[in-house]
XYZ file of C-alpha atoms in Angstrom:
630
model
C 20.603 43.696 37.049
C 21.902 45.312 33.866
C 19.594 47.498 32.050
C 18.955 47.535 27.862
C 20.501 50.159 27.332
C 23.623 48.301 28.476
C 23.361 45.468 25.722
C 22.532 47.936 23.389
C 25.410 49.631 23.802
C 27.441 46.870 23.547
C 25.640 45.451 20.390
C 26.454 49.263 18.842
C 30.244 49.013 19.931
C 30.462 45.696 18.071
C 28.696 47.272 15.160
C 31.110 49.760 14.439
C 33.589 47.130 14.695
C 31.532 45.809 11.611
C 31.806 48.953 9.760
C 35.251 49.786 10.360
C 35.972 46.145 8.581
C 33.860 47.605 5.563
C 35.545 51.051 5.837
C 39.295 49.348 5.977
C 37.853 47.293 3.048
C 36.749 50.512 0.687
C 39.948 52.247 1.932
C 41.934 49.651 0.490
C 40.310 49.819 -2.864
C 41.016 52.937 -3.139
C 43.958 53.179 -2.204
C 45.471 52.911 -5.624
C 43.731 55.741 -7.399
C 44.781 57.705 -4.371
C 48.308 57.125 -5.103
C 47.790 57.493 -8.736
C 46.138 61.216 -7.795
C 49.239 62.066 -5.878
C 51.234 60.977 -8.247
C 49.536 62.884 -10.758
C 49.446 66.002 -8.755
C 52.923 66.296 -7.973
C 53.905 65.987 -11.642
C 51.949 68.314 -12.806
C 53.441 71.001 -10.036
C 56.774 69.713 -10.858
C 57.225 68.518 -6.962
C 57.503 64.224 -8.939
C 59.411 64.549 -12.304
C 59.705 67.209 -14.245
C 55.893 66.893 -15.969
C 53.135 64.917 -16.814
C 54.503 63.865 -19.753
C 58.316 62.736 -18.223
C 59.439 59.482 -19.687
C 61.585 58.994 -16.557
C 60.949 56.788 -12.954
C 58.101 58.931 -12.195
C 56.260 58.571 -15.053
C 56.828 55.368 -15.530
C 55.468 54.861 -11.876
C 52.448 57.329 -12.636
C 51.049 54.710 -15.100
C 51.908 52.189 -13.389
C 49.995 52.789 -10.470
C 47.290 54.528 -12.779
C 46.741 50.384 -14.555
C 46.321 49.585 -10.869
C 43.820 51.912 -9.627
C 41.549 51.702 -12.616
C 42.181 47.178 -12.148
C 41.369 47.781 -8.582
C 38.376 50.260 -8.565
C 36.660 47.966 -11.223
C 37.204 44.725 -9.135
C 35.876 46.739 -6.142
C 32.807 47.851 -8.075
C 32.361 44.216 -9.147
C 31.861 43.114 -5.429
C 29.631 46.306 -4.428
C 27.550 45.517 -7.396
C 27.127 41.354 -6.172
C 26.738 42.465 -2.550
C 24.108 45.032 -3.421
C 22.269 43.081 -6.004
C 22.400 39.922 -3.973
C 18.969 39.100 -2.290
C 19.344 38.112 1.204
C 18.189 34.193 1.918
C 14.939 34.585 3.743
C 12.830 32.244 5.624
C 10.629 30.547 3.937
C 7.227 31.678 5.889
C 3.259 32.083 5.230
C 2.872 35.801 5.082
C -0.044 36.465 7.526
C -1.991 39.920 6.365
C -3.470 42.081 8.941
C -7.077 41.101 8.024
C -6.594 37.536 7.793
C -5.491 37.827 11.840
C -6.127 41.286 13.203
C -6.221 39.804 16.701
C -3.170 38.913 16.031
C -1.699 42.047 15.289
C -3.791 44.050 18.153
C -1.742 42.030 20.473
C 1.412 42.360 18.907
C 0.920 45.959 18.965
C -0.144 46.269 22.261
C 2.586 43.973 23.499
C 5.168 46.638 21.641
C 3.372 49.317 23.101
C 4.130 48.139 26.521
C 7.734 47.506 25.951
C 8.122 51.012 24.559
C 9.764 49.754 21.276
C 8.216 49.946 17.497
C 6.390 47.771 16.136
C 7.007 44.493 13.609
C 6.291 45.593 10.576
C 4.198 42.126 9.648
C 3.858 39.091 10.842
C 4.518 35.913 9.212
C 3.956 31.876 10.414
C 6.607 29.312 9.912
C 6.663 25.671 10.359
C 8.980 25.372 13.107
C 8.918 25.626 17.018
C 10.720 28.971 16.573
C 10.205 32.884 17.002
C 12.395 35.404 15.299
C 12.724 39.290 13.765
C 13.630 39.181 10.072
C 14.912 41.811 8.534
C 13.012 42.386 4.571
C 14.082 45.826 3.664
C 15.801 44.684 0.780
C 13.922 46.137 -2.600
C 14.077 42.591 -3.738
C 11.624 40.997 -0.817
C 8.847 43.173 -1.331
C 6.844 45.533 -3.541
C 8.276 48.621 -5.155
C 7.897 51.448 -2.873
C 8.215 55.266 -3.485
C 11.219 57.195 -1.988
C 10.919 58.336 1.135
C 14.547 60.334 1.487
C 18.069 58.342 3.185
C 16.269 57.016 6.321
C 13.838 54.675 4.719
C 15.587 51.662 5.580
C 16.146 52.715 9.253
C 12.174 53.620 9.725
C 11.484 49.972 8.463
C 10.770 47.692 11.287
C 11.586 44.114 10.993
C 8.889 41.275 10.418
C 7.872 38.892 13.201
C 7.983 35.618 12.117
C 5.993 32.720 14.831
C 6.292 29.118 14.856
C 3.059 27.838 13.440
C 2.234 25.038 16.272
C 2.952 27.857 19.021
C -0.657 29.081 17.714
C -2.307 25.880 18.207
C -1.205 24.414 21.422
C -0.052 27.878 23.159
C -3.378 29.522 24.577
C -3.031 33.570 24.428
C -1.289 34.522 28.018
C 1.318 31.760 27.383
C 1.538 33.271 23.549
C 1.925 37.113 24.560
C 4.690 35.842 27.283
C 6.094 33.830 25.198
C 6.471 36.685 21.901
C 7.905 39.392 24.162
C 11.390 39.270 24.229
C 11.381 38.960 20.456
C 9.056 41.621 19.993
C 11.538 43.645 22.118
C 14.139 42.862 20.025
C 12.702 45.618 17.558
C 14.501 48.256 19.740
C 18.069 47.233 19.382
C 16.855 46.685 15.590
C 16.366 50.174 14.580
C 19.550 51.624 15.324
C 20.956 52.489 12.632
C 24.622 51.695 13.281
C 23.565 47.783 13.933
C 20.780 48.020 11.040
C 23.797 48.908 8.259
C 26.056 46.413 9.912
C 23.430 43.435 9.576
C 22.703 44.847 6.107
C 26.494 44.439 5.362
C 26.215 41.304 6.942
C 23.578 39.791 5.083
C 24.686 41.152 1.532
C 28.188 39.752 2.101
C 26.613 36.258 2.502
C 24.257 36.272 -0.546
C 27.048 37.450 -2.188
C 29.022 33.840 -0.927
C 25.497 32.283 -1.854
C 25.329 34.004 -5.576
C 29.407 32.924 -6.005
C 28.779 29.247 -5.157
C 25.842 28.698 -7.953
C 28.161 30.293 -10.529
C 28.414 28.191 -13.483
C 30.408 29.001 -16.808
C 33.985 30.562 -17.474
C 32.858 33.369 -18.398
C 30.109 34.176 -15.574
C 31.806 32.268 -13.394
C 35.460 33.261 -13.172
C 34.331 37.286 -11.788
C 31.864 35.478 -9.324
C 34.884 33.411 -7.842
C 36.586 36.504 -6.990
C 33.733 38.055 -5.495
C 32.961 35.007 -3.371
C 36.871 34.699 -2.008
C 36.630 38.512 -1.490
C 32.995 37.949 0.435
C 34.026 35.018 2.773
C 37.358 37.051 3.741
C 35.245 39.588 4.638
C 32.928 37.580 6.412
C 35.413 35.982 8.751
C 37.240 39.449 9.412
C 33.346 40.181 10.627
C 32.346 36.978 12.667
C 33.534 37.611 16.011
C 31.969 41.425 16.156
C 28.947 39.826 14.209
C 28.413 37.131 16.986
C 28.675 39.572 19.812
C 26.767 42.211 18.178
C 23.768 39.362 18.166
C 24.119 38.482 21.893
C 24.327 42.006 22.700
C 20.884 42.843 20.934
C 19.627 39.734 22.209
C 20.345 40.507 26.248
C 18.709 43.895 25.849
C 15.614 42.483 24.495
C 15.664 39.921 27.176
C 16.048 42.544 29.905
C 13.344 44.795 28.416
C 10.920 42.050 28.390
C 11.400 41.215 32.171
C 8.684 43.676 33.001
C 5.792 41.528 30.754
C 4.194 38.699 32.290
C 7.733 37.016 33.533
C 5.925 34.601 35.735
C 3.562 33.372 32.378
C 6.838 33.174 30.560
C 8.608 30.296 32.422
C 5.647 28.263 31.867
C 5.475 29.024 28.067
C 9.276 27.970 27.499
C 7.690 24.609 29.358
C 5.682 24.649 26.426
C 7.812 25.341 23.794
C 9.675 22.061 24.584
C 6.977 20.175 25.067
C 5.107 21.476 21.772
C 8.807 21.081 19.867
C 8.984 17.080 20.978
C 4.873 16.887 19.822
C 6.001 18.535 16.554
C 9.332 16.089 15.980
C 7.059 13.280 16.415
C 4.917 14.152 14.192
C 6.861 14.956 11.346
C 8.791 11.995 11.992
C 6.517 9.462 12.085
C 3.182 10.617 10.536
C 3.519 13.488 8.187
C 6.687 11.558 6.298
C 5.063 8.491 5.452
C 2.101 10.237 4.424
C 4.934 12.905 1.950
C 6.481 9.990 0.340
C 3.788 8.736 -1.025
C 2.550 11.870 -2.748
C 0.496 13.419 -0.007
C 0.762 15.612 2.760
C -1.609 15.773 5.666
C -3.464 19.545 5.356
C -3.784 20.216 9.180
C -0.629 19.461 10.706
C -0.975 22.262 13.033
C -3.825 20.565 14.975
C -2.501 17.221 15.134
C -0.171 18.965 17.183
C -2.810 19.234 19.763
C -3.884 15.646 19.249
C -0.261 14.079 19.230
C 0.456 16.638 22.541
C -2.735 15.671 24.228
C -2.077 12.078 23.666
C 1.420 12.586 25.432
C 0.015 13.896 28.190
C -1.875 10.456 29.082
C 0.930 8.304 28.233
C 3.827 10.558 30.005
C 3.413 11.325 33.758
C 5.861 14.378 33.090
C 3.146 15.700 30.810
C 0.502 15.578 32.973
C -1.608 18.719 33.473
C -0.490 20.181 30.060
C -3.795 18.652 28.900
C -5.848 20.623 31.689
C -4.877 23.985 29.487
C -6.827 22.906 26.451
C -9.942 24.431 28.094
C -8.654 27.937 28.009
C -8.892 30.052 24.853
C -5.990 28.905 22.056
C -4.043 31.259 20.429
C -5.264 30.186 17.244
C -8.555 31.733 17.954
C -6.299 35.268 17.294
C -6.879 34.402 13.299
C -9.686 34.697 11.289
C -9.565 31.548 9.025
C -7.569 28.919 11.398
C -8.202 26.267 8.589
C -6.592 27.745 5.510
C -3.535 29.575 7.064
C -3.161 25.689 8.739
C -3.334 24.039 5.129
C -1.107 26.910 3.989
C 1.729 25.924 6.385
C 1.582 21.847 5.939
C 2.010 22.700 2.152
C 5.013 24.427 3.100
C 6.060 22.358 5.693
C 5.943 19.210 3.262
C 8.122 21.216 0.549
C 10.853 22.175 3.428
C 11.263 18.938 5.263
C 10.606 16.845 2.271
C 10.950 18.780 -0.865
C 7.502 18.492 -2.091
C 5.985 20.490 -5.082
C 5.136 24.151 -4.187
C 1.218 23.306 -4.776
C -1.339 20.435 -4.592
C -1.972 18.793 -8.108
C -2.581 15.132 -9.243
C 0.633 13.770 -7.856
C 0.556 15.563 -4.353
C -2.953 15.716 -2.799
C -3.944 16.576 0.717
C -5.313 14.057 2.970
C -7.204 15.128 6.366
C -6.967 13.247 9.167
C -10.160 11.095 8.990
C -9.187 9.863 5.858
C -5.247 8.914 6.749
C -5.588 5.612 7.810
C -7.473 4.321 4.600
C -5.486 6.353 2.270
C -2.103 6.909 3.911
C -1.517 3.656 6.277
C -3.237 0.842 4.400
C -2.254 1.975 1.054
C 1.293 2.149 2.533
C 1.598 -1.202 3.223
C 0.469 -2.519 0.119
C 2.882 -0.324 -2.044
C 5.843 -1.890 0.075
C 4.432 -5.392 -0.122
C 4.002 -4.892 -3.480
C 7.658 -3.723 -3.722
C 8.779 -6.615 -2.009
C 6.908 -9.234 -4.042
C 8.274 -7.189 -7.165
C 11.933 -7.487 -5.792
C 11.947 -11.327 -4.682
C 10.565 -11.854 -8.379
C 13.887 -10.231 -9.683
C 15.998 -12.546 -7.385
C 17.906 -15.595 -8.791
C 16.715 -18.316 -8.191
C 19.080 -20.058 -5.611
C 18.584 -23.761 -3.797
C 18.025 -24.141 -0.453
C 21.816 -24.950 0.649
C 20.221 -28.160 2.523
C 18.274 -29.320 -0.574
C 19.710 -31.994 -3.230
C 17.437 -32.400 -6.384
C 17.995 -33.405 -9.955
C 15.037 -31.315 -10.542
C 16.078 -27.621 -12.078
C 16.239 -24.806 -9.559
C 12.825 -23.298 -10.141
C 11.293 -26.589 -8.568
C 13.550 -25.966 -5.536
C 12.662 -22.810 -4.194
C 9.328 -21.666 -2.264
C 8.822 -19.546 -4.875
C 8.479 -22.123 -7.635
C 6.964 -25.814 -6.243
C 8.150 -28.662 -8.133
C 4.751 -29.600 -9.684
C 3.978 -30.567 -13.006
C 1.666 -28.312 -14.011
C 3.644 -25.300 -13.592
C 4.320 -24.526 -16.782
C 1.034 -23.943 -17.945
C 0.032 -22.370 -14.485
C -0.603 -18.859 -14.660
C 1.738 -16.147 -13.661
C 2.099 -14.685 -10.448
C 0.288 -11.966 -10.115
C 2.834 -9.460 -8.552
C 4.843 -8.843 -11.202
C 6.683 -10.795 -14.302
C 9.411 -12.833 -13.599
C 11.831 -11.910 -16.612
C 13.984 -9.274 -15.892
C 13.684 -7.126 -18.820
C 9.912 -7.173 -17.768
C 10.430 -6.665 -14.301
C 13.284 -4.240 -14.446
C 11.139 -1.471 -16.114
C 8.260 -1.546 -13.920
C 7.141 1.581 -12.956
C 7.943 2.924 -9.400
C 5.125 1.849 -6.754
C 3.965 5.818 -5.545
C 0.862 7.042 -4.402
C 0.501 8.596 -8.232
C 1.307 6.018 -10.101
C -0.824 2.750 -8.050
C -3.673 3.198 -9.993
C -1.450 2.344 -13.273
C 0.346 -0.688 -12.208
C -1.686 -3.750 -13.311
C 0.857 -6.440 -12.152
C -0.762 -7.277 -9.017
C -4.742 -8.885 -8.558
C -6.919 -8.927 -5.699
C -6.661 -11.694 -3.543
C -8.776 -14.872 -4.531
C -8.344 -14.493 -8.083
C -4.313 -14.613 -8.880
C -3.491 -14.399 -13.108
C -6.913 -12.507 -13.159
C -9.074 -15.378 -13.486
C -12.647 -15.749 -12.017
C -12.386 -18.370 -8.663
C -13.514 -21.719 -10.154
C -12.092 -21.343 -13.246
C -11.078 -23.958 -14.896
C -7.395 -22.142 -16.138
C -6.788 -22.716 -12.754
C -5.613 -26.065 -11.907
C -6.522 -27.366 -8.362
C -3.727 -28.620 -7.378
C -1.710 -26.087 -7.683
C -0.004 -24.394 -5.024
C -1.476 -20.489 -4.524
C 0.709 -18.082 -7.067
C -0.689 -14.834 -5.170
C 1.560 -12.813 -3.041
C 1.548 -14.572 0.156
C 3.277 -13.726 3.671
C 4.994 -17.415 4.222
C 6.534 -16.610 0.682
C 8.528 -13.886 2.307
C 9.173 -15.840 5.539
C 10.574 -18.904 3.742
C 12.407 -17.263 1.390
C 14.148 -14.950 4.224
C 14.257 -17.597 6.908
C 15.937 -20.505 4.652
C 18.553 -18.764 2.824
C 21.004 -15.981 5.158
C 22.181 -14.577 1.577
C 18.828 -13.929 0.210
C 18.191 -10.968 3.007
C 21.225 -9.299 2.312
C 20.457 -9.200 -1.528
C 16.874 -8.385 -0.750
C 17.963 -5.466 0.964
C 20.279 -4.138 -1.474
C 17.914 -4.294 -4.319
C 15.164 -2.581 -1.985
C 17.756 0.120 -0.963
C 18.297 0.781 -5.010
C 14.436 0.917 -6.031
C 14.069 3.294 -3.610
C 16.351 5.635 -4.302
C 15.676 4.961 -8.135
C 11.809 6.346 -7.090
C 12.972 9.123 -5.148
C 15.328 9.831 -8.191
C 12.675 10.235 -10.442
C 10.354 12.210 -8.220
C 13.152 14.779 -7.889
C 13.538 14.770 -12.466
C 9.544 15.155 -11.832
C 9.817 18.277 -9.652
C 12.272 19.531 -11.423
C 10.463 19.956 -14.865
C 7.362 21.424 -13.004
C 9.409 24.721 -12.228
C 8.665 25.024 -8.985
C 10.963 28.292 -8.384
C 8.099 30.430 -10.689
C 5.415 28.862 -7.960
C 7.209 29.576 -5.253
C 7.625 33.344 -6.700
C 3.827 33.583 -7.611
C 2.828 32.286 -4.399
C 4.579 35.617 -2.380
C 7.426 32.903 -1.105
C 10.787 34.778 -1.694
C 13.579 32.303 -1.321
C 16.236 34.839 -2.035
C 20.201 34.289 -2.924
C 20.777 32.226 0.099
C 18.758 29.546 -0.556
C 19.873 27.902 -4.063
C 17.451 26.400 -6.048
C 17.029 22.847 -6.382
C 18.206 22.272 -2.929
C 15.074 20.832 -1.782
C 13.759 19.692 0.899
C 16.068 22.426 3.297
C 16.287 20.498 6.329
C 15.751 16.626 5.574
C 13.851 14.745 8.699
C 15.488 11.519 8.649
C 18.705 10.758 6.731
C 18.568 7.906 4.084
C 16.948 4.169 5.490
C 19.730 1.783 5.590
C 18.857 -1.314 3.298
C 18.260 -3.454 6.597
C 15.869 -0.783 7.852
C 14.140 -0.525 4.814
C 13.289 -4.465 4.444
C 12.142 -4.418 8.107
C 9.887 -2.028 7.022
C 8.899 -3.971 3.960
C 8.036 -7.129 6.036
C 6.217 -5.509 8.692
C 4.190 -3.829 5.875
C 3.674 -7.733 4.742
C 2.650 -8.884 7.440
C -0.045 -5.955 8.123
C -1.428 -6.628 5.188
C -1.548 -10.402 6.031
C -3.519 -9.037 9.309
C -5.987 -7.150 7.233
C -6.900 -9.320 4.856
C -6.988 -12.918 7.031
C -6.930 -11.496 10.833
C -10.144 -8.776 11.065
C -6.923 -5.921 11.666
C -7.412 -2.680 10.581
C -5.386 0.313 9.798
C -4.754 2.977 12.584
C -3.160 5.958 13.561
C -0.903 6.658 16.521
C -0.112 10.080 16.968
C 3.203 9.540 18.188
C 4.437 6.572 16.313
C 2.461 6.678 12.900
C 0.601 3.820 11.331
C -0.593 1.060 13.354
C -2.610 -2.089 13.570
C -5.539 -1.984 15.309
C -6.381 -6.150 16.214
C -10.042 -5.733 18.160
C -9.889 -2.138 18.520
C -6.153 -2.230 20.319
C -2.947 -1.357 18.809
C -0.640 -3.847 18.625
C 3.086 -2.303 19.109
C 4.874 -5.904 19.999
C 5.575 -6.805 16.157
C 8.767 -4.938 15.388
C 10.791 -7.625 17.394
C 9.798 -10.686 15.618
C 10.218 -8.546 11.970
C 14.011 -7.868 13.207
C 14.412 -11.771 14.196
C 13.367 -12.976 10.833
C 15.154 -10.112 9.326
C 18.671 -9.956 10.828
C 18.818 -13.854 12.289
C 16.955 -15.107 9.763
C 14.485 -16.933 12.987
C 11.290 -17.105 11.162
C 9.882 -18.679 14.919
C 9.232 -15.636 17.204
C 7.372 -14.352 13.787
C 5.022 -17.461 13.485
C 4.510 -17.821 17.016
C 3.299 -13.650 16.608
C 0.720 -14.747 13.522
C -0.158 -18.243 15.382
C -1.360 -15.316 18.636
C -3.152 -13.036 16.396
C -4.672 -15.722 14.432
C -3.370 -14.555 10.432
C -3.199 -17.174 7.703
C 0.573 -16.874 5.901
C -0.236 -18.999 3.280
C -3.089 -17.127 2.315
C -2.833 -14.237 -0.986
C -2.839 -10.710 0.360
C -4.231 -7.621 -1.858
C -1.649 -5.835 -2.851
C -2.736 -2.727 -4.848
């Protein structure tokens, strides 16, 4: 078995390599003013022309080369100054101070001390199922500090940076095994031959970063140049960058061999385990709960739930449940709550762009509360949205239907009855389009302003019984067999349905983004201690996007199924749930009912209404019935 010192050795080898690729690059610009210095000094010793002031070859050339040297040295300050300047991208992390988790840190230490290398300088907690060393020397991630002479950077150790679920679902042994080859990694860190080349590394590439947001003629012509001068760089450095990395990483591996190796098998068990809990429950709780302007505050421990529930459904899980009566490592911190509401916030801003604090618009919601506020109110937005699109549609005869009557007595949506003209409106939204067309998007913020919809029982907002009301009249409210018929009789009208669905949305999401945008949100992130740097360019939000866009078939299944939920509620008895692994449910007599995405897909790319009827007929929910919508 090889020791460290062997990858460390090769990680230094390949660091050189990375300096000799800066050293060719300042030997080449100044390689001009060298010639020009020659030049220079053999005319005035009379060795090149007969004297400075010649007007033959060699002076000509003296100049010449002179114009060139000057161009060249103030290009090549240009790109020291970028690369310098330039902050390094960082992660974006919850910086975890020693008193807020001095457990924490005591076992860090102690884990260092036992490898024999220094110490992380801080720690900080990240949303991800991921452990790392990050490098923050640069004067622009931190405080001002006083000189210390030319070896401050070196003396700097880098800053540990844990995956926040590790905490909760990882007990302390499993934690400790778990951190130690990345703790180790600290040695190979403070040599100084691979701490300048990752410096160079890391400059050159917010130097790329700092070139690409360049905007202007003026500012952005000299940028250009840097950037093409940066990313040549960069690729002369890749291959001796790449090995440099596995290098430091084998020594750290090897070092760690001697720390509870038997403990660390079973915690990379768990990191796989806790990454698929974590997927899940981004996925399919936290998002749902994000775009509709809140974000569940203890995301951390629904890791445990949505785990501990895989354990009973999984047979390849089972036993990972039996740990939970050991001591978690989230005990190791002081205030498990607030650094756990700390990284939902940020994990709601990376993986779904959400504002950098809580305010009117973007609330918290705790578990208890998710299935009234989250799952139900869900529903009705998209029903709402649904309603508010088939009230946009044309109005289009059934192809099987031959009337002289005009097409708005043709259609499910507008019965053929007499007194329709002086019935009242339906209550989910108006039916002309220059109404209907500047309705206000359906979010979380905005439900309490949109009036278009009534509560079931009294549709155009008139007491039951009243006598505006004609009897005879079919029911105007938002009703479930509305959607069915209108789906199930005409193939066209789903395609256009899902069109116009796939436009409001992205018309919402549109003007969430102008919303964020005005807040500012890059002076929050800087007053809340979250340094972004040059790497990360602003406005890029959210970093790493969970899902990509819903197709316009996806999103109409979605729409119907939230239809018919709220059909369930309102006629059936059903309740809202949650499922920690799949997200909102309906609970019919206290059991979740997962067999209704099948008949939603029939109706909705077959247009077979009859698998979804015979589904209502078995839970016993009244189509033709008005639904609340919000």
């Amino acid at each position: 078995m090889a020791s460290p010192e062997t990858g460390v050795l090769a990680a230094r080898a390949r660091a050189l390599a990375v300096l000799r690729v800066r050293g060719a690059a300042l030997a080449a610009a100044i390689l001009p003013a060298a010639v020009a210095v020659v030049l220079f000094a053999g005319g005035a010793t009379g060795h090149l022309g007969a004297g400075l002031g010649a007007d033959g070859g060699w002076g000509i050339a003296r100049w010449t080369v002179s114009g060139a040297a000057v161009l060249t040295l103030l290009l090549a300050a240009l790109v020291a100054a970028v690369v310098v300047r330039a902050r390094p991208a960082l992660s974006p992390s919850v910086p975890l101070s020693e008193e807020s988790a001095p457990d924490l840190y005591r076992l860090v230490r102690d884990l260092a001390d036992r490898l024999d290398v220094p110490a992380p300088s801080a720690i900080a907690l990240t949303p991800d199922c991921d452990s790392w060393l990050e490098d923050r020397t640069h004067r622009a991630h931190g405080p001002p500090r006083p000189a210390r002479g030319a070896g401050r950077r070196a003396s700097d150790a880098p800053v540990l940076v844990i995956g926040s679920p590790f905490l909760w679902w990882m007990r302390v042994a499993e934690l400790r095994a778990l951190l130690a080859p990345v703790v180790a990694g600290t040695g190979p860190s403070a040599h100084p031959d691979i701490a300048a080349a990752r410096r160079f590394i890391r400059g050159l590439d917010a130097a790329v970063a700092v070139a690409a947001r360049a905007r202007g003629p003026l500012r952005g012509l000299p940028l250009r140049f840097v950037g093409r001068v940066a990313r040549l760089l960069l690729r002369a450095c890749r291959e001796h960058a790449t090995i440099m990395e596995r290098g430091v990483a084998a020594a750290a591996s090897e070092r760690a061999q001697t720390v509870d190796y038997g403990l660390r098998i079973v915690a990379q068990e768990q990191v796989g385990l806790a990454y698929a809990g974590w997927d899940r429950l981004l996925t399919r709780v936290a998002l749902p709960a994000w775009r509709m302007g809140r974000w569940p505050s203890r995301l951390d421990a629904g890791v445990v739930s949505a785990l501990t529930e895989l354990s009973r459904r999984d047979r390849l899980a089972e036993g990972f449940a039996s740990r939970l009566g050991e001591r978690p490592a989230c005990d190791l911190l002081e205030e498990p709550g607030a650094i756990d509401r700390a990284a939902s916030l940020l994990a709601a801003r990376l993986f779904h762009g959400g504002p950098a604090e809580p305010g009117p618009d973007w609330s918290p919601v705790g578990w208890q509360q998710y299935p009234e506020e989250v799952v139900d109110r869900k529903w009705r937005l998209e029903a709402a949205r649904l309603h508010r699109v088939l009230d946009q549609l044309p109005v289009t005869p059934p192809p099987d239907t031959a009337s002289e009557d005009g097409p708005a007595s043709r259609t499910p949506d507008h019965p053929a009855t007499p007194a329709e003209p002086s019935s009242p409106a339906p209550p989910t939204a108006p039916t002309t389009t220059h109404r209907t067309t500047t309705a206000p998007p359906l979010t979380y913020a905005r439900a309490r302003a949109s009036a278009g919809h009534r509560p079931a029982g009294r549709p155009g907002g008139e007491p039951p019984g009243s006598a505006a009301a004609p009897a005879a009249a079919a029911p105007t409210g938002p009703t479930l067999a509305r959607v069915i018929d209108r789906l199930a009789r005409d193939s066209r009208t789903g395609d256009l349905v899902a069109a116009r669905l796939g436009a409001e949305v992205a018309r919402e999401e549109r003007e969430e983004a102008a919303r964020q945008a005005a807040r500012g949100s890059g002076t929050r992130d800087a007053a809340a201690g979250v340094a972004w740097g040059d790497g990360l360019a602003e406005g890029g939000l959210p970093l790493f996007p969970l899902q990509p866009p819903r197709t316009g078939r996806e999103l109409l299944a979605d729409h119907v199924t939230a239809m018919v939920c709220c059909a369930a509620v309102d006629t059936a008895g059903a309740a809202p749930g949650l499922d920690w692994l799949d997200g909102p449910a309906l609970i019919v007599d206290g059991t979740r009912r997962a067999d209704l995405g099948r008949p939603v897909l029939c109706l909705v790319d077959d247009g077979d209404a009859e698998p979804l009827r015979g589904w209502l007929t078995t839970i016993g929910i009244r189509p033709e019935k008005p639904v609340r919508l919000v």
